[in-house]
Amino acid sequence: MAGIELLSDQGYRLDGRKATELRKVQARMGVFGQADGSAYLEQGNTKVLAVVYGPHEVRGARSKILYDRAVINCQYSMATFSTAERKRRPHGDRKSSEMSLHLKQTFEAAVLTQLYPRSQIDIYVKILQADGGNYSACVNAATLAVIDAGIPMRDYVCACTAGFVDDTPLADLCHAEESGGGTSLAVALLPRGGQIALLQMDARLHQDHLDTLMEAAMTACKGVSKVLDEVVRQHLQEMSILTGE
Amino acid sequence: MSPMKLCVPGERLCSTEDCIPGTGTYLRHGYIFASLAGYVLRKNEGEELPVMSVVKETETQLLPDVGAIVTCKVTSINPRFAKVHILYVGSTPLKDRFRGTIRKEDVRATEKDKVETYKSFRPGDIVLAKVISLGDVQSNYLLTTAENELGVVVAHSEAGAQMVPVSWCEMQCPRTHAKEFRKVARVQPEYLQA
Amino acid sequence: MATVQVSEAEKLYVLHGVRDDLRVDGRGCEDYRHVEVETDVVSNTDGSAKVSLGHTNVLVGVKAEIGKPKPMVPDEGYLEFFVDCSANATPEFEGRGGEGLGIELSNTLVKVFSNKHCLDLKSLCISPGENCWVLYVDVLLLQCDGNLFDAISMAIKAALFNTKIPKVHICEDEDGGKEIELSDDPYDCVRVNVENIPCIVTLCKIGHRHVVDATLQEKACSVASLLISVTHTGMVTCVRKVGGGSLDPESIFEMTETGKRVGKALHAPLMELLQKEESLGSKRQKVGFLG
């Protein structure tokens, strides 16, 4: 790693955080009235909008219909102004397709799809500003949107990234840390059961370090789940005040 | 009313020995967990264990289920079946239309082989039907109108006026007094306006 | 466009209401819905704005990059528009479904803004014939409830007002070639003059009268619409008829008059709001979508 020091001697990172400190997470549910469920989430400087439509009849190819479960359809797309360099195509490139598949895999593990046979649930995620941890922010925002839509889920899905520098695990990487060339692990966790929905790691890592890295990532995910829990409870209370229950 | 408890998906509510799981919950390892974000409702149903369910204020999308009475609009007919769009499930409107099929054999209960779909439905009719099956991969929801209370409720004549039912198989246009064949639903008198 | 289906009875209801100058939500024929404008919502861009007009939600980001000027006009910069109809608005826009509408919108925007009175393009020039500023205006459609053009034009005006283009210094290096230096100071920037940027007003003909700011339901009852882009002095830069029905010349004349009047009245409150937001400076609490 030339030049940029990702972890200073005093234990501070590029943006002044400690090694295991998460970025500030702020979120809001029910942002759009027209969709069945929607949520907006900010994780540090990464801003994501998630929208859920469904369950409704399967659109397009009839061959996609599953007789006993709902089909989950995800689309991940980035706004053209989200990255430092202007992106030409919002979606349709390989990275977006891969992310869409990952999101689909994650939510198939969490949503109780057996309750909606022969139907389709659409999850659309839009990145308004990308500053590292895109996938994790998407998963967190999509969880809130699915809860807002009233679609039953086994548990929250919380995701976070973790990296490894100088034998110290770092939690919740920002863009500079991700592109620094070191290891980057993304984990999507169902916090109460402790089950992992998706695990992805880039770059090389020694086998001995894997456990500490996983631990750090899972602790970070649990931290995120606390924040999401707060947001959901607050939203429910606001809704009950509005409907006068 | 005592304040109801809030719950979030994945929260453990109680064990299966105390309650029966209702809507908005799921079973795991002998415990009942919530699957929706909402309020916990515990209802006593006689001698059996109370039912525990989670309710949300806003109604989520209902899907047509087997045995449900649905209101649909006929989109096309052919000698073997009629294709419909399901608009309402019970009394809740659907945000998105679902497609359904009423086969020739399911139009009425008696003399099934002598049915002519052209004399039972026309495109544009509003029909009350019951879901008999979710269908397989190729087909849509299968519906039936083989009961007295099911069948055509609103239909327009060829002249364009809304027709009045005359018998279980005929409707009459008030403008031209022409009679047309339909499989008419016997709507309960209290639902009919004077 | 996301469509709603209206029954004959609903169409009649809307028609009669409009005839008596009373629309479904209680507005008059020339009233806009509640508008919320906020700038500087996305920090990766040089300028951004979010506009919500009723249920229609639009986000615009402006990025300034250095590029080669067009050969016909070597001493001017230019604007590039891109409209992204995202799947958030409606599932029909998933994949390539929204491309048709997006291309139509961006082509219309190009026509509206290609007037030399709108924006001083010469100020975007760095060195004639070699370098100039290219402003990439990216429009993101988040929710669609009718009247997209009005919301988009207001958002573009607000985003361009908010755009801060860094100042450039051209210095000669050893080989005689020109080198461009961008100033590092975030406050040392050039602002774009948005005085003359037009606002688009869409008028829909329903029955014998026309309405401003139609919702999707009202649009489904109308035969045709007229798009007029008006600057703050009342000057009309572009007129376009959209929709399948036909309009007679008197209606077009009436609609143009109304459009001019309504459009002219739009600019003053918008500029006032933008100035007020600007004057709050860094103390302003950014709400974005969290509010």
Short mmCIF file of N, CA and C in Angstrom, two decimals, chain A residues 34-36 54-59 62 65 67 112 116-119 147-156 192 195 229 232-233 236-237 239-240 243 245, chain B residues 1 4 6-12 25-26 28 33-39 56-58 60-61 63 95-99 134-141:
data_model
loop_
_atom_site.label_atom_id
_atom_site.label_comp_id
_atom_site.label_asym_id
_atom_site.label_seq_id
_atom_site.Cartn_x
_atom_site.Cartn_y
_atom_site.Cartn_z
N GLN A 34 -46.08 6.10 -3.52
CA GLN A 34 -46.66 5.28 -4.57
C GLN A 34 -46.20 3.83 -4.55
N ALA A 35 -44.99 3.60 -4.03
CA ALA A 35 -44.49 2.22 -4.03
C ALA A 35 -45.09 1.47 -2.85
N ASP A 36 -45.02 0.15 -2.89
CA ASP A 36 -45.56 -0.64 -1.78
C ASP A 36 -44.70 -0.46 -0.53
N GLY A 54 -44.78 -5.22 -4.69
CA GLY A 54 -45.21 -6.62 -4.68
C GLY A 54 -45.92 -7.01 -3.42
N PRO A 55 -46.29 -8.26 -3.29
CA PRO A 55 -46.23 -9.26 -4.35
C PRO A 55 -47.29 -9.06 -5.42
N HIS A 56 -46.91 -9.22 -6.67
CA HIS A 56 -47.87 -9.07 -7.75
C HIS A 56 -47.64 -10.17 -8.77
N GLU A 57 -48.44 -10.17 -9.80
CA GLU A 57 -48.34 -11.24 -10.79
C GLU A 57 -47.00 -11.17 -11.51
N VAL A 58 -46.48 -12.29 -11.91
CA VAL A 58 -45.17 -12.32 -12.55
C VAL A 58 -45.24 -11.61 -13.89
N ARG A 59 -44.36 -10.67 -14.10
CA ARG A 59 -44.34 -9.91 -15.35
C ARG A 59 -43.42 -10.58 -16.34
N ARG A 62 -43.30 -16.01 -18.59
CA ARG A 62 -44.14 -16.87 -17.77
C ARG A 62 -43.33 -18.04 -17.22
N ILE A 65 -42.30 -18.34 -13.41
CA ILE A 65 -43.24 -18.61 -12.33
C ILE A 65 -42.83 -19.85 -11.55
N TYR A 67 -44.20 -22.54 -8.75
CA TYR A 67 -45.54 -22.93 -8.32
C TYR A 67 -45.73 -22.82 -6.81
N LEU A 112 -40.07 -14.81 3.54
CA LEU A 112 -40.87 -16.05 3.58
C LEU A 112 -41.63 -16.17 2.26
N TYR A 116 -46.39 -16.75 -0.79
CA TYR A 116 -46.89 -16.08 -1.99
C TYR A 116 -46.54 -16.88 -3.23
N PRO A 117 -47.18 -18.04 -3.41
CA PRO A 117 -46.83 -18.81 -4.61
C PRO A 117 -47.27 -18.10 -5.88
N ARG A 118 -46.54 -18.34 -6.95
CA ARG A 118 -46.87 -17.84 -8.27
C ARG A 118 -46.93 -16.31 -8.35
N SER A 119 -46.12 -15.64 -7.57
CA SER A 119 -46.13 -14.19 -7.67
C SER A 119 -44.69 -13.68 -7.68
N ILE A 147 -39.66 -4.41 4.97
CA ILE A 147 -40.47 -4.32 6.19
C ILE A 147 -41.57 -3.29 6.00
N ASP A 148 -41.24 -2.18 5.33
CA ASP A 148 -42.23 -1.14 5.09
C ASP A 148 -43.36 -1.65 4.21
N ALA A 149 -43.03 -2.57 3.29
CA ALA A 149 -44.06 -3.09 2.39
C ALA A 149 -44.93 -4.14 3.07
N GLY A 150 -44.55 -4.55 4.28
CA GLY A 150 -45.35 -5.54 4.99
C GLY A 150 -45.17 -6.95 4.48
N ILE A 151 -44.05 -7.22 3.84
CA ILE A 151 -43.78 -8.58 3.36
C ILE A 151 -43.09 -9.34 4.49
N PRO A 152 -43.62 -10.52 4.87
CA PRO A 152 -43.04 -11.22 6.02
C PRO A 152 -41.61 -11.68 5.77
N MET A 153 -40.77 -11.47 6.80
CA MET A 153 -39.37 -11.89 6.69
C MET A 153 -39.02 -12.68 7.94
N ARG A 154 -38.04 -13.56 7.77
CA ARG A 154 -37.61 -14.33 8.94
C ARG A 154 -36.98 -13.45 9.99
N ASP A 155 -36.21 -12.48 9.54
CA ASP A 155 -35.41 -11.68 10.45
C ASP A 155 -34.90 -10.50 9.64
N TYR A 156 -34.31 -9.51 10.30
CA TYR A 156 -33.65 -8.45 9.56
C TYR A 156 -32.49 -9.04 8.77
N ARG A 192 -30.52 -12.26 14.63
CA ARG A 192 -30.99 -13.03 15.79
C ARG A 192 -30.57 -14.47 15.74
N GLN A 195 -27.32 -16.32 11.41
CA GLN A 195 -27.08 -17.03 10.14
C GLN A 195 -26.60 -16.07 9.08
N ASP A 229 -33.18 -1.52 13.88
CA ASP A 229 -34.27 -1.83 14.81
C ASP A 229 -34.89 -0.55 15.35
N VAL A 232 -37.03 1.13 12.73
CA VAL A 232 -38.31 0.46 12.48
C VAL A 232 -39.29 0.76 13.62
N ARG A 233 -38.79 0.68 14.86
CA ARG A 233 -39.70 0.93 15.98
C ARG A 233 -40.21 2.36 15.98
N LEU A 236 -42.88 2.72 13.34
CA LEU A 236 -44.14 2.11 13.75
C LEU A 236 -44.89 3.04 14.71
N GLN A 237 -44.14 3.65 15.61
CA GLN A 237 -44.79 4.54 16.57
C GLN A 237 -45.34 5.76 15.88
N MET A 239 -46.35 5.91 12.80
CA MET A 239 -47.51 5.48 12.02
C MET A 239 -48.72 5.31 12.92
N SER A 240 -48.50 4.78 14.14
CA SER A 240 -49.65 4.56 15.00
C SER A 240 -50.20 5.87 15.51
N THR A 243 -52.28 7.21 12.56
CA THR A 243 -53.56 6.55 12.31
C THR A 243 -54.42 6.53 13.56
N GLU A 245 -54.12 5.08 16.61
CA GLU A 245 -54.48 3.82 17.28
C GLU A 245 -54.29 3.98 18.78
N MET B 1 -57.91 1.00 25.99
CA MET B 1 -57.24 -0.22 25.51
C MET B 1 -55.79 -0.19 25.93
N MET B 4 -50.60 -1.88 22.85
CA MET B 4 -50.19 -3.16 22.30
C MET B 4 -48.69 -3.16 22.10
N LEU B 6 -45.17 -3.57 20.40
CA LEU B 6 -44.57 -3.50 19.07
C LEU B 6 -43.66 -4.70 18.88
N CYS B 7 -43.58 -5.17 17.63
CA CYS B 7 -42.59 -6.21 17.40
C CYS B 7 -42.00 -6.03 16.01
N VAL B 8 -40.82 -6.60 15.82
CA VAL B 8 -40.11 -6.48 14.56
C VAL B 8 -39.84 -7.89 14.02
N PRO B 9 -39.55 -8.03 12.75
CA PRO B 9 -39.32 -9.37 12.21
C PRO B 9 -38.16 -10.06 12.90
N GLY B 10 -38.35 -11.32 13.24
CA GLY B 10 -37.30 -12.09 13.87
C GLY B 10 -37.40 -12.08 15.39
N GLU B 11 -38.35 -11.34 15.93
CA GLU B 11 -38.45 -11.29 17.38
C GLU B 11 -39.20 -12.52 17.88
N ARG B 12 -38.68 -13.11 18.95
CA ARG B 12 -39.32 -14.32 19.47
C ARG B 12 -40.49 -13.91 20.34
N THR B 25 -46.64 -14.57 11.54
CA THR B 25 -45.67 -15.25 12.42
C THR B 25 -45.17 -16.51 11.73
N TYR B 26 -44.09 -17.04 12.24
CA TYR B 26 -43.63 -18.33 11.73
C TYR B 26 -43.04 -19.14 12.87
N ARG B 28 -40.31 -21.88 14.54
CA ARG B 28 -38.95 -22.37 14.40
C ARG B 28 -38.50 -22.95 15.70
N PHE B 33 -42.02 -16.92 16.11
CA PHE B 33 -41.30 -15.68 15.83
C PHE B 33 -42.18 -14.78 14.99
N ALA B 34 -41.99 -13.47 15.12
CA ALA B 34 -42.73 -12.53 14.29
C ALA B 34 -42.08 -12.43 12.93
N SER B 35 -42.88 -12.25 11.88
CA SER B 35 -42.28 -12.03 10.56
C SER B 35 -42.63 -10.68 9.98
N LEU B 36 -43.47 -9.91 10.67
CA LEU B 36 -43.82 -8.57 10.19
C LEU B 36 -43.46 -7.57 11.27
N ALA B 37 -43.38 -6.29 10.88
CA ALA B 37 -43.19 -5.23 11.87
C ALA B 37 -44.56 -4.67 12.18
N GLY B 38 -45.03 -4.85 13.40
CA GLY B 38 -46.38 -4.37 13.71
C GLY B 38 -46.70 -4.62 15.17
N TYR B 39 -47.99 -4.83 15.45
CA TYR B 39 -48.44 -5.04 16.83
C TYR B 39 -48.82 -6.48 17.06
N LYS B 56 -50.54 -5.20 11.03
CA LYS B 56 -50.03 -3.91 10.60
C LYS B 56 -51.23 -3.03 10.32
N GLU B 57 -51.06 -1.70 10.45
CA GLU B 57 -52.20 -0.83 10.17
C GLU B 57 -52.56 -0.88 8.69
N THR B 58 -51.56 -0.72 7.86
CA THR B 58 -51.85 -0.69 6.42
C THR B 58 -51.98 -2.11 5.92
N THR B 60 -51.55 -5.18 3.66
CA THR B 60 -50.60 -5.55 2.61
C THR B 60 -51.36 -6.20 1.45
N GLN B 61 -50.69 -6.36 0.39
CA GLN B 61 -51.30 -6.93 -0.80
C GLN B 61 -51.83 -8.32 -0.53
N LEU B 63 -53.28 -11.90 -1.88
CA LEU B 63 -53.23 -12.71 -3.08
C LEU B 63 -54.48 -13.57 -3.10
N LYS B 95 -53.97 -4.00 -6.13
CA LYS B 95 -53.25 -2.91 -6.79
C LYS B 95 -52.91 -3.30 -8.22
N ASP B 96 -52.69 -4.57 -8.41
CA ASP B 96 -52.22 -5.06 -9.69
C ASP B 96 -53.14 -6.18 -10.12
N ARG B 97 -53.48 -6.27 -11.42
CA ARG B 97 -54.43 -7.31 -11.78
C ARG B 97 -53.74 -8.67 -11.91
N PHE B 98 -54.49 -9.68 -11.53
CA PHE B 98 -54.02 -11.05 -11.73
C PHE B 98 -54.86 -11.66 -12.84
N ARG B 99 -54.30 -12.62 -13.53
CA ARG B 99 -55.07 -13.24 -14.61
C ARG B 99 -55.70 -14.53 -14.15
N LEU B 134 -54.75 -22.72 -7.82
CA LEU B 134 -53.78 -21.71 -8.20
C LEU B 134 -53.21 -22.00 -9.59
N GLY B 135 -53.51 -23.16 -10.12
CA GLY B 135 -53.04 -23.48 -11.46
C GLY B 135 -51.61 -24.00 -11.44
N ASP B 136 -51.18 -24.54 -12.55
CA ASP B 136 -49.80 -25.02 -12.63
C ASP B 136 -48.94 -23.96 -13.32
N VAL B 137 -47.76 -24.36 -13.76
CA VAL B 137 -46.82 -23.39 -14.31
C VAL B 137 -47.39 -22.69 -15.53
N GLN B 138 -48.13 -23.43 -16.37
CA GLN B 138 -48.57 -22.81 -17.62
C GLN B 138 -49.80 -21.96 -17.46
N SER B 139 -50.70 -22.38 -16.57
CA SER B 139 -52.00 -21.70 -16.57
C SER B 139 -52.09 -20.67 -15.47
N ASN B 140 -53.16 -19.90 -15.50
CA ASN B 140 -53.42 -18.88 -14.51
C ASN B 140 -54.27 -19.46 -13.40
N TYR B 141 -54.79 -18.57 -12.56
CA TYR B 141 -55.72 -19.00 -11.52
C TYR B 141 -56.95 -19.63 -12.18
#
